[in-house]
Amino acid sequence: MSKSFYRRPLPSSLVAFSSAEGRRRFNEAVCDGTAESFFPLVEQFQTQSEPAYCGLTSLSVVLNALAIDPQRVWKGPWRWFSEELLDCCLPLEHVMTNGTTIDDFACIARCNGASAAVIRNAQLHTFRQDVEEICSTESRFTVISFDRKSIGQTGSGHFSPIAA
């Protein structure tokens, strides 16, 4: 167990969603109308099944929130997106070992019926405007790919939907 961990502490520069400040910020976003995307996303919440599946899990949440029919069975009679159905563009074995790039993510999104735009190095002001606009709707979503180290977290690259 010396090389394992359980719930690393959140860096002090970040705000926990369940904290009083996190709840205040979320309530403000709801009141401002900039948390509309939260509700369809949270209805589809999934925890990633593999450490390198953050991109696939984020994408399956978004595809389900968009109500895109995968046109193939997930389990039993159910057609539903999950990580194991996102096997186009890259073999799942590759993703499990190497993760995905933002370009891989966009390719997988497109081959599963979503439109995807990759935006790199956006100016902070433009990025914030885009996020506010998209979070004000229930029909468009933003998934961000970022380096955890840049915000004081451990690990490396990570994907996550932005919901508020």
PDB file of C-alpha atoms in Angstrom:
ATOM      1  CA  MET A   1       0.000   0.000   0.000  1.00  0.00           C
ATOM      2  CA  SER A   2       3.012   2.334   0.156  1.00  0.00           C
ATOM      3  CA  LYS A   3       2.572   3.227  -3.534  1.00  0.00           C
ATOM      4  CA  SER A   4      -1.160   3.852  -3.405  1.00  0.00           C
ATOM      5  CA  PHE A   5      -3.212   6.804  -2.283  1.00  0.00           C
ATOM      6  CA  TYR A   6      -6.738   7.662  -1.327  1.00  0.00           C
ATOM      7  CA  ARG A   7      -8.192  11.084  -2.082  1.00  0.00           C
ATOM      8  CA  ARG A   8      -5.250  13.384  -2.381  1.00  0.00           C
ATOM      9  CA  PRO A   9      -5.959  16.783  -0.859  1.00  0.00           C
ATOM     10  CA  LEU A  10      -7.232  19.509  -3.151  1.00  0.00           C
ATOM     11  CA  PRO A  11      -4.649  22.291  -3.575  1.00  0.00           C
ATOM     12  CA  SER A  12      -5.544  25.387  -1.563  1.00  0.00           C
ATOM     13  CA  SER A  13      -5.764  27.425  -4.776  1.00  0.00           C
ATOM     14  CA  LEU A  14      -8.809  25.378  -5.866  1.00  0.00           C
ATOM     15  CA  VAL A  15     -12.370  25.354  -4.500  1.00  0.00           C
ATOM     16  CA  ALA A  16     -14.084  22.079  -3.643  1.00  0.00           C
ATOM     17  CA  PHE A  17     -17.527  21.810  -5.245  1.00  0.00           C
ATOM     18  CA  SER A  18     -19.105  20.627  -1.982  1.00  0.00           C
ATOM     19  CA  SER A  19     -17.536  23.382   0.148  1.00  0.00           C
ATOM     20  CA  ALA A  20     -19.511  26.436   1.237  1.00  0.00           C
ATOM     21  CA  GLU A  21     -17.665  28.533  -1.358  1.00  0.00           C
ATOM     22  CA  GLY A  22     -18.230  25.885  -4.050  1.00  0.00           C
ATOM     23  CA  ARG A  23     -21.940  25.792  -3.271  1.00  0.00           C
ATOM     24  CA  ARG A  24     -22.120  29.597  -3.298  1.00  0.00           C
ATOM     25  CA  ARG A  25     -20.446  29.735  -6.717  1.00  0.00           C
ATOM     26  CA  PHE A  26     -22.717  27.025  -8.090  1.00  0.00           C
ATOM     27  CA  ASN A  27     -25.820  28.796  -6.771  1.00  0.00           C
ATOM     28  CA  GLU A  28     -24.604  32.017  -8.382  1.00  0.00           C
ATOM     29  CA  ALA A  29     -24.148  30.215 -11.718  1.00  0.00           C
ATOM     30  CA  VAL A  30     -27.662  28.733 -11.458  1.00  0.00           C
ATOM     31  CA  CYS A  31     -29.153  32.160 -10.662  1.00  0.00           C
ATOM     32  CA  ASP A  32     -27.186  33.760 -13.529  1.00  0.00           C
ATOM     33  CA  GLY A  33     -28.370  31.093 -15.982  1.00  0.00           C
ATOM     34  CA  THR A  34     -24.825  29.869 -16.622  1.00  0.00           C
ATOM     35  CA  ALA A  35     -25.328  26.354 -15.216  1.00  0.00           C
ATOM     36  CA  GLU A  36     -27.893  25.131 -17.747  1.00  0.00           C
ATOM     37  CA  SER A  37     -25.444  22.549 -19.102  1.00  0.00           C
ATOM     38  CA  PHE A  38     -24.908  21.117 -15.604  1.00  0.00           C
ATOM     39  CA  PHE A  39     -28.272  19.374 -15.431  1.00  0.00           C
ATOM     40  CA  PRO A  40     -28.157  17.247 -18.611  1.00  0.00           C
ATOM     41  CA  LEU A  41     -24.520  16.383 -17.838  1.00  0.00           C
ATOM     42  CA  VAL A  42     -25.061  15.386 -14.203  1.00  0.00           C
ATOM     43  CA  GLU A  43     -27.936  13.105 -15.257  1.00  0.00           C
ATOM     44  CA  GLN A  44     -25.358  11.106 -17.236  1.00  0.00           C
ATOM     45  CA  PHE A  45     -22.550  11.137 -14.654  1.00  0.00           C
ATOM     46  CA  GLN A  46     -20.108   8.243 -14.849  1.00  0.00           C
ATOM     47  CA  THR A  47     -16.875   7.506 -13.022  1.00  0.00           C
ATOM     48  CA  GLN A  48     -14.016   6.485 -15.271  1.00  0.00           C
ATOM     49  CA  SER A  49     -13.281   2.761 -15.083  1.00  0.00           C
ATOM     50  CA  GLU A  50      -9.586   3.079 -15.958  1.00  0.00           C
ATOM     51  CA  PRO A  51      -7.062   5.758 -14.934  1.00  0.00           C
ATOM     52  CA  ALA A  52      -6.416   6.743 -18.577  1.00  0.00           C
ATOM     53  CA  TYR A  53     -10.114   6.792 -19.573  1.00  0.00           C
ATOM     54  CA  CYS A  54     -10.912  10.361 -18.476  1.00  0.00           C
ATOM     55  CA  GLY A  55     -11.365  11.401 -22.115  1.00  0.00           C
ATOM     56  CA  LEU A  56     -13.601   8.450 -22.961  1.00  0.00           C
ATOM     57  CA  THR A  57     -15.684   8.857 -19.813  1.00  0.00           C
ATOM     58  CA  SER A  58     -16.116  12.603 -20.365  1.00  0.00           C
ATOM     59  CA  LEU A  59     -17.140  11.928 -23.951  1.00  0.00           C
ATOM     60  CA  SER A  60     -19.657   9.209 -23.033  1.00  0.00           C
ATOM     61  CA  VAL A  61     -21.262  11.612 -20.530  1.00  0.00           C
ATOM     62  CA  VAL A  62     -21.525  14.292 -23.220  1.00  0.00           C
ATOM     63  CA  LEU A  63     -22.813  11.938 -25.931  1.00  0.00           C
ATOM     64  CA  ASN A  64     -25.526  10.686 -23.570  1.00  0.00           C
ATOM     65  CA  ALA A  65     -26.396  14.263 -22.526  1.00  0.00           C
ATOM     66  CA  LEU A  66     -26.763  15.133 -26.218  1.00  0.00           C
ATOM     67  CA  ALA A  67     -29.159  12.161 -26.542  1.00  0.00           C
ATOM     68  CA  ILE A  68     -27.186  10.708 -29.441  1.00  0.00           C
ATOM     69  CA  ASP A  69     -28.235   7.117 -30.099  1.00  0.00           C
ATOM     70  CA  PRO A  70     -25.102   4.933 -30.355  1.00  0.00           C
ATOM     71  CA  GLN A  71     -26.965   2.640 -32.792  1.00  0.00           C
ATOM     72  CA  ARG A  72     -25.534  -0.408 -31.007  1.00  0.00           C
ATOM     73  CA  VAL A  73     -26.308  -2.242 -27.805  1.00  0.00           C
ATOM     74  CA  TRP A  74     -24.489  -1.400 -24.590  1.00  0.00           C
ATOM     75  CA  LYS A  75     -25.902  -4.113 -22.291  1.00  0.00           C
ATOM     76  CA  GLY A  76     -29.086  -6.148 -22.525  1.00  0.00           C
ATOM     77  CA  PRO A  77     -31.470  -4.245 -24.796  1.00  0.00           C
ATOM     78  CA  TRP A  78     -30.016  -0.827 -23.874  1.00  0.00           C
ATOM     79  CA  ARG A  79     -28.309   1.446 -26.362  1.00  0.00           C
ATOM     80  CA  TRP A  80     -26.206   3.773 -24.246  1.00  0.00           C
ATOM     81  CA  PHE A  81     -22.721   5.223 -24.517  1.00  0.00           C
ATOM     82  CA  SER A  82     -20.049   3.954 -22.193  1.00  0.00           C
ATOM     83  CA  GLU A  83     -16.282   3.851 -22.494  1.00  0.00           C
ATOM     84  CA  GLU A  84     -16.186   0.401 -24.096  1.00  0.00           C
ATOM     85  CA  LEU A  85     -18.347   1.601 -27.020  1.00  0.00           C
ATOM     86  CA  LEU A  86     -15.902   4.398 -27.893  1.00  0.00           C
ATOM     87  CA  ASP A  87     -13.530   2.189 -29.830  1.00  0.00           C
ATOM     88  CA  CYS A  88     -13.249   4.094 -33.094  1.00  0.00           C
ATOM     89  CA  CYS A  89     -10.126   6.083 -34.043  1.00  0.00           C
ATOM     90  CA  LEU A  90      -8.041   4.245 -31.402  1.00  0.00           C
ATOM     91  CA  PRO A  91      -8.121   0.740 -29.950  1.00  0.00           C
ATOM     92  CA  LEU A  92      -9.229   0.722 -26.309  1.00  0.00           C
ATOM     93  CA  GLU A  93      -5.968  -1.052 -25.377  1.00  0.00           C
ATOM     94  CA  HIS A  94      -4.040   1.959 -26.692  1.00  0.00           C
ATOM     95  CA  VAL A  95      -6.215   4.366 -24.709  1.00  0.00           C
ATOM     96  CA  MET A  96      -5.835   2.277 -21.545  1.00  0.00           C
ATOM     97  CA  THR A  97      -2.056   2.560 -21.801  1.00  0.00           C
ATOM     98  CA  ASN A  98      -1.604   6.006 -23.359  1.00  0.00           C
ATOM     99  CA  GLY A  99      -4.817   7.947 -22.803  1.00  0.00           C
ATOM    100  CA  THR A 100      -6.124  10.218 -25.549  1.00  0.00           C
ATOM    101  CA  THR A 101      -5.060  13.492 -27.063  1.00  0.00           C
ATOM    102  CA  ILE A 102      -7.489  16.308 -27.755  1.00  0.00           C
ATOM    103  CA  ASP A 103      -7.371  15.381 -31.456  1.00  0.00           C
ATOM    104  CA  ASP A 104      -8.174  11.733 -30.603  1.00  0.00           C
ATOM    105  CA  PHE A 105     -11.064  12.970 -28.454  1.00  0.00           C
ATOM    106  CA  ALA A 106     -12.477  15.046 -31.334  1.00  0.00           C
ATOM    107  CA  CYS A 107     -12.112  12.122 -33.760  1.00  0.00           C
ATOM    108  CA  ILE A 108     -13.958   9.767 -31.390  1.00  0.00           C
ATOM    109  CA  ALA A 109     -16.688  12.373 -30.820  1.00  0.00           C
ATOM    110  CA  ARG A 110     -17.212  12.850 -34.557  1.00  0.00           C
ATOM    111  CA  CYS A 111     -17.301   9.138 -35.408  1.00  0.00           C
ATOM    112  CA  ASN A 112     -20.023   8.760 -32.756  1.00  0.00           C
ATOM    113  CA  GLY A 113     -22.280  11.448 -34.196  1.00  0.00           C
ATOM    114  CA  ALA A 114     -21.240  14.622 -32.353  1.00  0.00           C
ATOM    115  CA  SER A 115     -19.740  17.752 -33.810  1.00  0.00           C
ATOM    116  CA  ALA A 116     -16.454  18.730 -32.195  1.00  0.00           C
ATOM    117  CA  ALA A 117     -14.230  21.758 -32.472  1.00  0.00           C
ATOM    118  CA  VAL A 118     -10.715  21.765 -31.059  1.00  0.00           C
ATOM    119  CA  ILE A 119      -9.598  25.142 -29.766  1.00  0.00           C
ATOM    120  CA  ARG A 120      -6.016  25.584 -28.651  1.00  0.00           C
ATOM    121  CA  ASN A 121      -4.347  28.443 -26.843  1.00  0.00           C
ATOM    122  CA  ALA A 122      -7.454  30.610 -26.622  1.00  0.00           C
ATOM    123  CA  GLN A 123      -7.087  33.954 -24.943  1.00  0.00           C
ATOM    124  CA  LEU A 124      -8.415  33.760 -21.377  1.00  0.00           C
ATOM    125  CA  HIS A 125     -11.126  36.375 -22.042  1.00  0.00           C
ATOM    126  CA  THR A 126     -12.335  34.500 -25.144  1.00  0.00           C
ATOM    127  CA  PHE A 127     -12.224  31.162 -23.326  1.00  0.00           C
ATOM    128  CA  ARG A 128     -14.340  32.524 -20.463  1.00  0.00           C
ATOM    129  CA  GLN A 129     -16.878  34.003 -22.896  1.00  0.00           C
ATOM    130  CA  ASP A 130     -17.151  30.706 -24.771  1.00  0.00           C
ATOM    131  CA  VAL A 131     -17.605  28.721 -21.550  1.00  0.00           C
ATOM    132  CA  GLU A 132     -20.256  31.133 -20.268  1.00  0.00           C
ATOM    133  CA  GLU A 133     -22.150  30.945 -23.566  1.00  0.00           C
ATOM    134  CA  ILE A 134     -22.035  27.154 -23.766  1.00  0.00           C
ATOM    135  CA  CYS A 135     -22.894  26.667 -20.081  1.00  0.00           C
ATOM    136  CA  SER A 136     -25.985  28.817 -20.669  1.00  0.00           C
ATOM    137  CA  THR A 137     -27.475  26.127 -22.928  1.00  0.00           C
ATOM    138  CA  GLU A 138     -28.592  22.527 -22.513  1.00  0.00           C
ATOM    139  CA  SER A 139     -27.635  21.496 -26.027  1.00  0.00           C
ATOM    140  CA  ARG A 140     -23.913  22.295 -26.327  1.00  0.00           C
ATOM    141  CA  PHE A 141     -21.078  21.191 -24.078  1.00  0.00           C
ATOM    142  CA  THR A 142     -17.439  21.955 -23.480  1.00  0.00           C
ATOM    143  CA  VAL A 143     -14.878  19.369 -22.494  1.00  0.00           C
ATOM    144  CA  ILE A 144     -11.527  20.720 -21.448  1.00  0.00           C
ATOM    145  CA  SER A 145      -8.192  18.956 -21.709  1.00  0.00           C
ATOM    146  CA  PHE A 146      -5.660  20.338 -19.262  1.00  0.00           C
ATOM    147  CA  ASP A 147      -2.455  19.580 -17.406  1.00  0.00           C
ATOM    148  CA  ARG A 148      -3.238  18.867 -13.760  1.00  0.00           C
ATOM    149  CA  LYS A 149       0.178  20.171 -12.703  1.00  0.00           C
ATOM    150  CA  SER A 150      -0.727  23.635 -14.023  1.00  0.00           C
ATOM    151  CA  ILE A 151      -3.385  23.942 -11.295  1.00  0.00           C
ATOM    152  CA  GLY A 152      -1.355  22.364  -8.523  1.00  0.00           C
ATOM    153  CA  GLN A 153      -2.730  18.822  -8.772  1.00  0.00           C
ATOM    154  CA  THR A 154      -0.787  15.597  -9.119  1.00  0.00           C
ATOM    155  CA  GLY A 155      -0.840  13.634 -12.333  1.00  0.00           C
ATOM    156  CA  SER A 156      -0.623  14.875 -15.881  1.00  0.00           C
ATOM    157  CA  GLY A 157      -3.246  15.378 -18.589  1.00  0.00           C
ATOM    158  CA  HIS A 158      -6.931  15.206 -17.790  1.00  0.00           C
ATOM    159  CA  PHE A 159     -10.284  15.679 -19.561  1.00  0.00           C
ATOM    160  CA  SER A 160     -13.389  17.014 -17.885  1.00  0.00           C
ATOM    161  CA  PRO A 161     -16.719  18.485 -18.984  1.00  0.00           C
ATOM    162  CA  ILE A 162     -17.336  22.062 -17.851  1.00  0.00           C
ATOM    163  CA  ALA A 163     -20.859  22.393 -16.517  1.00  0.00           C
ATOM    164  CA  ALA A 164     -21.200  25.755 -14.742  1.00  0.00           C
TER     165      ALA A 164
END
